[in-house]
Tab-separated table of C-alpha atoms and ligand atoms in Angstrom:
chain	number	residue	atom	x	y	z
A	35	MET	CA	11.639	-6.095	9.754
A	36	ILE	CA	9.346	-8.357	7.713
A	37	ILE	CA	6.251	-7.331	5.758
A	38	ASP	CA	3.974	-10.058	4.418
A	39	SER	CA	2.492	-8.488	1.308
A	40	HIS	CA	-0.055	-11.189	0.509
A	41	ILE	CA	-2.425	-12.765	3.024
A	42	HIS	CA	-6.153	-13.446	3.275
A	43	ILE	CA	-8.538	-13.477	6.164
A	44	SER	CA	-10.020	-16.843	5.327
A	45	PHE	CA	-10.394	-20.323	6.678
A	46	LEU	CA	-9.683	-23.607	4.975
A	47	ARG	CA	-11.561	-26.651	6.176
A	48	LYS	CA	-12.898	-25.874	9.603
A	49	LYS	CA	-15.397	-23.038	9.744
A	50	LYS	CA	-14.303	-20.067	11.857
A	51	ASN	CA	-15.607	-16.587	12.220
A	52	PHE	CA	-13.459	-13.916	10.629
A	53	SER	CA	-12.512	-12.062	13.806
A	54	GLN	CA	-11.165	-15.358	15.113
A	55	VAL	CA	-9.134	-15.715	11.892
A	56	ARG	CA	-7.809	-12.165	12.301
A	57	ASP	CA	-6.730	-12.967	15.851
A	58	ASN	CA	-4.991	-16.132	14.640
A	59	LEU	CA	-3.265	-14.022	12.017
A	60	LEU	CA	-1.958	-11.567	14.608
A	61	LEU	CA	-0.748	-14.427	16.754
A	62	ASN	CA	0.946	-16.087	13.804
A	63	MET	CA	2.592	-12.766	12.874
A	64	ARG	CA	4.011	-12.394	16.378
A	65	LYS	CA	5.268	-15.966	16.343
A	66	ASN	CA	7.052	-15.473	13.006
A	67	ARG	CA	8.139	-11.887	13.681
A	68	ILE	CA	6.105	-10.409	10.863
A	69	ASP	CA	5.747	-6.683	11.531
A	70	TYR	CA	3.025	-5.870	9.002
A	71	SER	CA	0.709	-7.815	6.732
A	72	ILE	CA	-1.287	-6.714	3.725
A	73	VAL	CA	-4.722	-8.294	3.612
A	74	ILE	CA	-6.239	-9.123	0.239
A	75	PRO	CA	-10.040	-9.358	0.310
A	76	ASP	CA	-11.965	-11.690	-1.964
A	77	ASN	CA	-13.971	-10.024	-4.723
A	78	ILE	CA	-17.130	-11.907	-3.928
A	79	ALA	CA	-19.027	-11.886	-0.682
A	80	ASN	CA	-18.359	-15.460	0.321
A	81	SER	CA	-18.473	-17.423	3.454
A	82	GLN	CA	-14.861	-18.605	3.361
A	83	CYS	CA	-12.765	-15.512	2.615
A	84	ALA	CA	-13.475	-12.009	3.916
A	85	ASP	CA	-14.487	-9.431	1.295
A	86	LEU	CA	-13.649	-5.709	1.093
A	87	GLU	CA	-16.223	-4.407	3.577
A	88	THR	CA	-15.555	-7.223	6.016
A	89	VAL	CA	-11.775	-6.738	5.923
A	90	MET	CA	-12.233	-2.985	6.397
A	91	SER	CA	-14.138	-3.454	9.601
A	92	LEU	CA	-11.907	-6.293	10.818
A	93	ILE	CA	-8.652	-4.323	10.544
A	94	LYS	CA	-9.943	-0.829	11.363
A	95	SER	CA	-8.082	-0.578	14.643
A	96	GLU	CA	-5.195	-2.895	13.830
A	97	LEU	CA	-1.990	-0.907	13.376
A	98	ASN	CA	-0.080	-3.851	11.890
A	99	LEU	CA	-2.558	-4.676	9.158
A	100	TYR	CA	-3.037	-2.933	5.831
A	101	MET	CA	-5.285	-3.892	2.948
A	102	VAL	CA	-5.883	-3.520	-0.768
A	103	GLY	CA	-9.172	-3.137	-2.625
A	104	THR	CA	-10.845	-5.351	-5.173
A	105	LEU	CA	-13.923	-5.508	-7.407
A	106	ARG	CA	-15.239	-7.816	-10.077
A	107	VAL	CA	-14.958	-6.334	-13.536
A	108	SER	CA	-18.761	-6.175	-13.791
A	109	GLN	CA	-18.753	-3.873	-10.748
A	110	VAL	CA	-16.515	-1.247	-12.331
A	111	ASN	CA	-18.894	1.700	-12.630
A	112	LYS	CA	-19.015	5.341	-11.554
A	113	VAL	CA	-20.268	4.655	-8.060
A	114	ASN	CA	-17.705	1.968	-7.280
A	115	LEU	CA	-14.831	3.891	-8.882
A	116	LEU	CA	-15.667	6.810	-6.642
A	117	LYS	CA	-15.761	4.493	-3.646
A	118	ILE	CA	-12.334	3.044	-4.501
A	119	GLU	CA	-10.947	6.527	-5.148
A	120	LYS	CA	-12.070	7.691	-1.694
A	121	LEU	CA	-10.445	4.647	-0.109
A	122	PHE	CA	-7.212	5.440	-1.982
A	123	GLN	CA	-7.380	9.069	-0.834
A	124	LYS	CA	-7.800	8.063	2.789
A	125	LYS	CA	-5.157	5.353	2.344
A	126	ILE	CA	-7.598	2.794	3.698
A	127	ILE	CA	-6.619	0.634	0.727
A	128	ARG	CA	-3.106	0.709	-0.704
A	129	GLY	CA	-3.450	-1.216	-3.918
A	130	PHE	CA	-5.969	-3.103	-6.003
A	131	LYS	CA	-6.172	-6.805	-6.801
A	132	ILE	CA	-7.680	-8.560	-9.794
A	133	PHE	CA	-8.255	-12.317	-10.067
A	134	PRO	CA	-7.982	-13.406	-13.738
A	135	GLY	CA	-8.389	-17.169	-13.760
A	136	HIS	CA	-10.719	-17.120	-10.789
A	137	ASP	CA	-12.750	-14.782	-12.982
A	138	PRO	CA	-12.874	-15.555	-16.723
A	139	VAL	CA	-11.620	-12.034	-17.528
A	140	TYR	CA	-8.280	-10.975	-19.027
A	141	PRO	CA	-6.158	-8.234	-17.410
A	142	THR	CA	-6.283	-6.515	-20.812
A	143	ASP	CA	-10.089	-6.255	-20.639
A	144	LYS	CA	-10.997	-2.650	-21.472
A	145	ARG	CA	-13.419	-2.435	-18.569
A	146	TRP	CA	-10.415	-2.353	-16.198
A	147	CYS	CA	-8.921	0.798	-17.777
A	148	SER	CA	-10.447	3.353	-15.428
A	149	MET	CA	-9.375	1.261	-12.448
A	150	TYR	CA	-5.783	1.095	-13.695
A	151	LYS	CA	-5.791	4.862	-14.189
A	152	LEU	CA	-6.880	5.313	-10.577
A	153	CYS	CA	-3.978	3.153	-9.378
A	154	VAL	CA	-1.594	5.338	-11.390
A	155	LYS	CA	-3.175	8.550	-10.084
A	156	TYR	CA	-2.718	7.524	-6.452
A	157	ASN	CA	0.505	5.596	-7.069
A	158	PHE	CA	-0.778	2.328	-5.623
A	159	PRO	CA	0.075	-1.057	-7.163
A	160	LEU	CA	-2.122	-3.436	-9.096
A	161	ILE	CA	-1.800	-7.038	-7.886
A	162	ILE	CA	-2.639	-9.732	-10.425
A	163	HIS	CA	-3.379	-13.307	-9.410
A	164	THR	CA	-1.526	-15.748	-11.695
A	165	GLY	CA	-0.822	-19.432	-12.176
A	166	ILE	CA	-2.837	-22.605	-12.320
A	167	ASN	CA	-5.307	-23.991	-9.859
A	168	VAL	CA	-4.452	-27.569	-9.008
A	169	ASP	CA	-7.946	-28.695	-10.038
A	170	ASN	CA	-8.112	-26.449	-13.113
A	171	ARG	CA	-5.009	-25.789	-15.209
A	172	ARG	CA	-6.850	-24.098	-18.068
A	173	CYS	CA	-7.780	-21.085	-15.962
A	174	ALA	CA	-4.147	-19.915	-16.283
A	175	LYS	CA	-4.848	-18.748	-19.836
A	176	TYR	CA	-6.495	-15.657	-18.340
A	177	ASN	CA	-3.502	-14.653	-16.219
A	178	ASP	CA	-0.681	-15.532	-18.624
A	179	PRO	CA	2.027	-12.847	-18.276
A	180	LYS	CA	1.856	-12.328	-22.045
A	181	HIS	CA	-1.321	-10.331	-21.284
A	182	ILE	CA	0.209	-8.642	-18.244
A	183	ILE	CA	3.111	-7.205	-20.236
A	184	LYS	CA	0.570	-5.558	-22.549
A	185	VAL	CA	-0.918	-3.758	-19.556
A	186	ALA	CA	2.594	-2.849	-18.384
A	187	GLU	CA	3.350	-1.396	-21.825
A	188	LYS	CA	0.132	0.566	-22.017
A	189	TYR	CA	0.529	1.975	-18.483
A	190	PRO	CA	4.266	2.475	-17.901
A	191	LYS	CA	3.558	4.267	-14.620
A	192	LEU	CA	1.345	1.475	-13.282
A	193	LYS	CA	3.190	-0.745	-10.821
A	194	ILE	CA	2.075	-4.329	-11.375
A	195	ILE	CA	2.692	-7.126	-8.896
A	196	ILE	CA	2.477	-10.638	-10.316
A	197	ALA	CA	1.297	-12.933	-7.520
A	198	HIS	CA	2.455	-16.582	-7.471
A	199	TYR	CA	4.960	-16.153	-10.356
A	200	PHE	CA	2.613	-17.770	-12.888
A	201	TRP	CA	3.520	-21.161	-11.418
A	202	PRO	CA	4.343	-23.785	-12.655
A	203	LYS	CA	5.877	-21.884	-15.613
A	204	LEU	CA	8.531	-19.976	-13.697
A	205	ASP	CA	11.172	-19.658	-16.427
A	206	TYR	CA	8.586	-18.493	-18.941
A	207	CYS	CA	7.354	-15.820	-16.521
A	208	PHE	CA	10.934	-14.711	-15.866
A	209	SER	CA	11.788	-14.371	-19.575
A	210	ILE	CA	8.633	-12.707	-20.790
A	211	THR	CA	8.789	-9.991	-18.103
A	212	ASN	CA	12.398	-9.116	-18.879
A	213	GLY	CA	12.934	-5.390	-19.383
A	214	PHE	CA	9.695	-4.285	-17.680
A	215	ASP	CA	10.646	-1.957	-14.850
A	216	ASN	CA	7.054	-1.633	-13.683
A	217	ILE	CA	6.531	-5.370	-13.111
A	218	TYR	CA	7.088	-6.839	-9.630
A	219	PHE	CA	6.657	-10.318	-8.134
A	220	ASP	CA	5.440	-11.454	-4.756
A	221	THR	CA	6.639	-14.780	-3.350
A	222	SER	CA	3.208	-15.926	-2.175
A	223	ALA	CA	2.585	-19.680	-2.455
A	224	LEU	CA	6.111	-20.295	-3.769
A	225	ALA	CA	7.195	-22.206	-0.646
A	226	ASP	CA	4.160	-24.474	-0.848
A	227	PRO	CA	5.430	-28.069	-1.322
A	228	GLU	CA	2.911	-28.807	-4.051
A	229	VAL	CA	3.735	-25.594	-5.934
A	230	ILE	CA	7.463	-26.364	-5.678
A	231	ARG	CA	6.994	-29.937	-6.841
A	232	MET	CA	4.845	-28.977	-9.827
A	233	SER	CA	7.150	-26.089	-10.797
A	234	GLY	CA	10.284	-28.188	-11.244
A	235	GLY	CA	11.520	-28.661	-7.696
A	236	ILE	CA	13.182	-26.585	-5.003
A	237	LYS	CA	16.379	-26.044	-6.992
A	238	LYS	CA	14.413	-24.494	-9.858
A	239	MET	CA	12.373	-22.349	-7.459
A	240	LYS	CA	15.517	-20.980	-5.781
A	241	GLU	CA	17.249	-20.445	-9.111
A	242	VAL	CA	14.369	-18.415	-10.559
A	243	LEU	CA	13.907	-16.324	-7.421
A	244	THR	CA	17.631	-15.623	-7.222
A	245	LYS	CA	17.923	-14.584	-10.860
A	246	THR	CA	14.830	-12.384	-10.527
A	247	ILE	CA	16.374	-10.637	-7.504
A	248	LYS	CA	19.731	-10.280	-9.266
A	249	ARG	CA	18.018	-8.897	-12.381
A	250	ARG	CA	16.268	-6.117	-10.458
A	251	VAL	CA	16.447	-6.239	-6.679
A	252	LYS	CA	13.461	-3.925	-6.308
A	253	SER	CA	11.190	-6.354	-8.117
A	254	VAL	CA	10.660	-9.128	-5.544
A	255	LEU	CA	8.610	-8.800	-2.380
A	256	PHE	CA	7.889	-11.229	0.391
A	257	GLY	CA	4.382	-12.702	0.533
A	258	THR	CA	2.977	-15.976	1.838
A	259	ASP	CA	-0.701	-16.426	0.875
A	260	TRP	CA	-1.445	-17.228	4.541
A	261	PRO	CA	-3.508	-19.142	5.723
A	262	ILE	CA	-3.004	-21.425	2.698
A	263	GLY	CA	0.697	-20.584	2.653
A	264	ASN	CA	2.917	-21.458	5.598
A	265	VAL	CA	4.726	-18.335	6.831
A	266	LYS	CA	7.754	-20.108	8.287
A	267	LYS	CA	8.361	-22.041	5.050
A	268	HIS	CA	8.273	-18.806	3.047
A	269	ILE	CA	10.731	-17.101	5.399
A	270	ASN	CA	13.049	-20.112	5.164
A	271	LEU	CA	12.847	-20.077	1.374
A	272	ILE	CA	14.062	-16.463	1.179
A	273	ASN	CA	16.727	-17.081	3.804
A	274	SER	CA	18.011	-20.067	1.836
A	275	LEU	CA	18.756	-17.987	-1.273
A	276	ARG	CA	22.331	-17.044	-2.033
A	277	ILE	CA	21.795	-13.301	-1.980
A	278	THR	CA	23.313	-10.498	0.085
A	279	GLU	CA	21.897	-9.269	3.399
A	280	GLU	CA	20.842	-6.026	1.744
A	281	GLU	CA	19.012	-7.961	-0.991
A	282	LYS	CA	17.189	-9.913	1.730
A	283	HIS	CA	16.137	-6.683	3.451
A	284	LYS	CA	14.761	-5.411	0.155
A	285	VAL	CA	12.738	-8.589	-0.382
A	286	PHE	CA	11.540	-8.896	3.226
A	287	TYR	CA	10.332	-5.313	3.666
A	288	LYS	CA	11.991	-2.438	1.806
A	289	ASN	CA	10.330	-3.159	-1.526
A	290	ALA	CA	6.905	-3.420	0.126
A	291	LEU	CA	7.413	-0.126	1.986
A	292	TYR	CA	8.073	1.510	-1.360
A	293	LEU	CA	5.341	-0.201	-3.403
A	294	PHE	CA	2.479	0.217	-0.953
A	295	ASN	CA	3.575	3.665	0.229
A	296	LEU	CA	3.659	2.495	3.837
B	215	ZN	ZN1	-3.734	-15.182	-2.392
């Protein structure tokens, strides 16, 4: 089985409607033998990537698609917290994503506290976008794992998934998260040629992924960042690692089953 824990219903250059994108996604999943995907909505209503409400309606009757919730920090208020809590209760969303770097807001921002507590209460993970944007390296100051470990310390029961391994600083991200049993990593974007090139090459990428898996096999989960990320390339990357079959099963689906309570 394979679970893709990080995809978006979005389009890149050519404009498409979102139900068309969803259908492409399902087709692509069948082609690559992905059993389930977890859709991450954008936190702004935008024309290129489906937001929370849109994703909810798009995947309502799709048994192979799950989703997480998201808000901007300025939207964290009683009404929206109640809305997110209801979605957690009904298991319509199975996690929550924040976008530091896209938003100029640190994960340690106090306004997130009540949201983090909700994740703990319902035992759903917090996904944190990390790393540079090719056109804007400075944005990575907001998602530096040095802030994320503070959240992990403050909320030891909060499961935190670092998306994109704070690329290009893979070794730094590996070291600074050492010893944190509530920090996890998804592999999304890590098979992207540009990400690999800027992060020190394929040998470095494989080395860091392998040592992360060997350090704590539960901590790595398969994700692609489709449609930006190529699914096949991400599958090949995991398959190319020198790890045991059981470790591969954990990365490809067992860790996601556990983290998202599937
Ligand atoms: Zn993404």
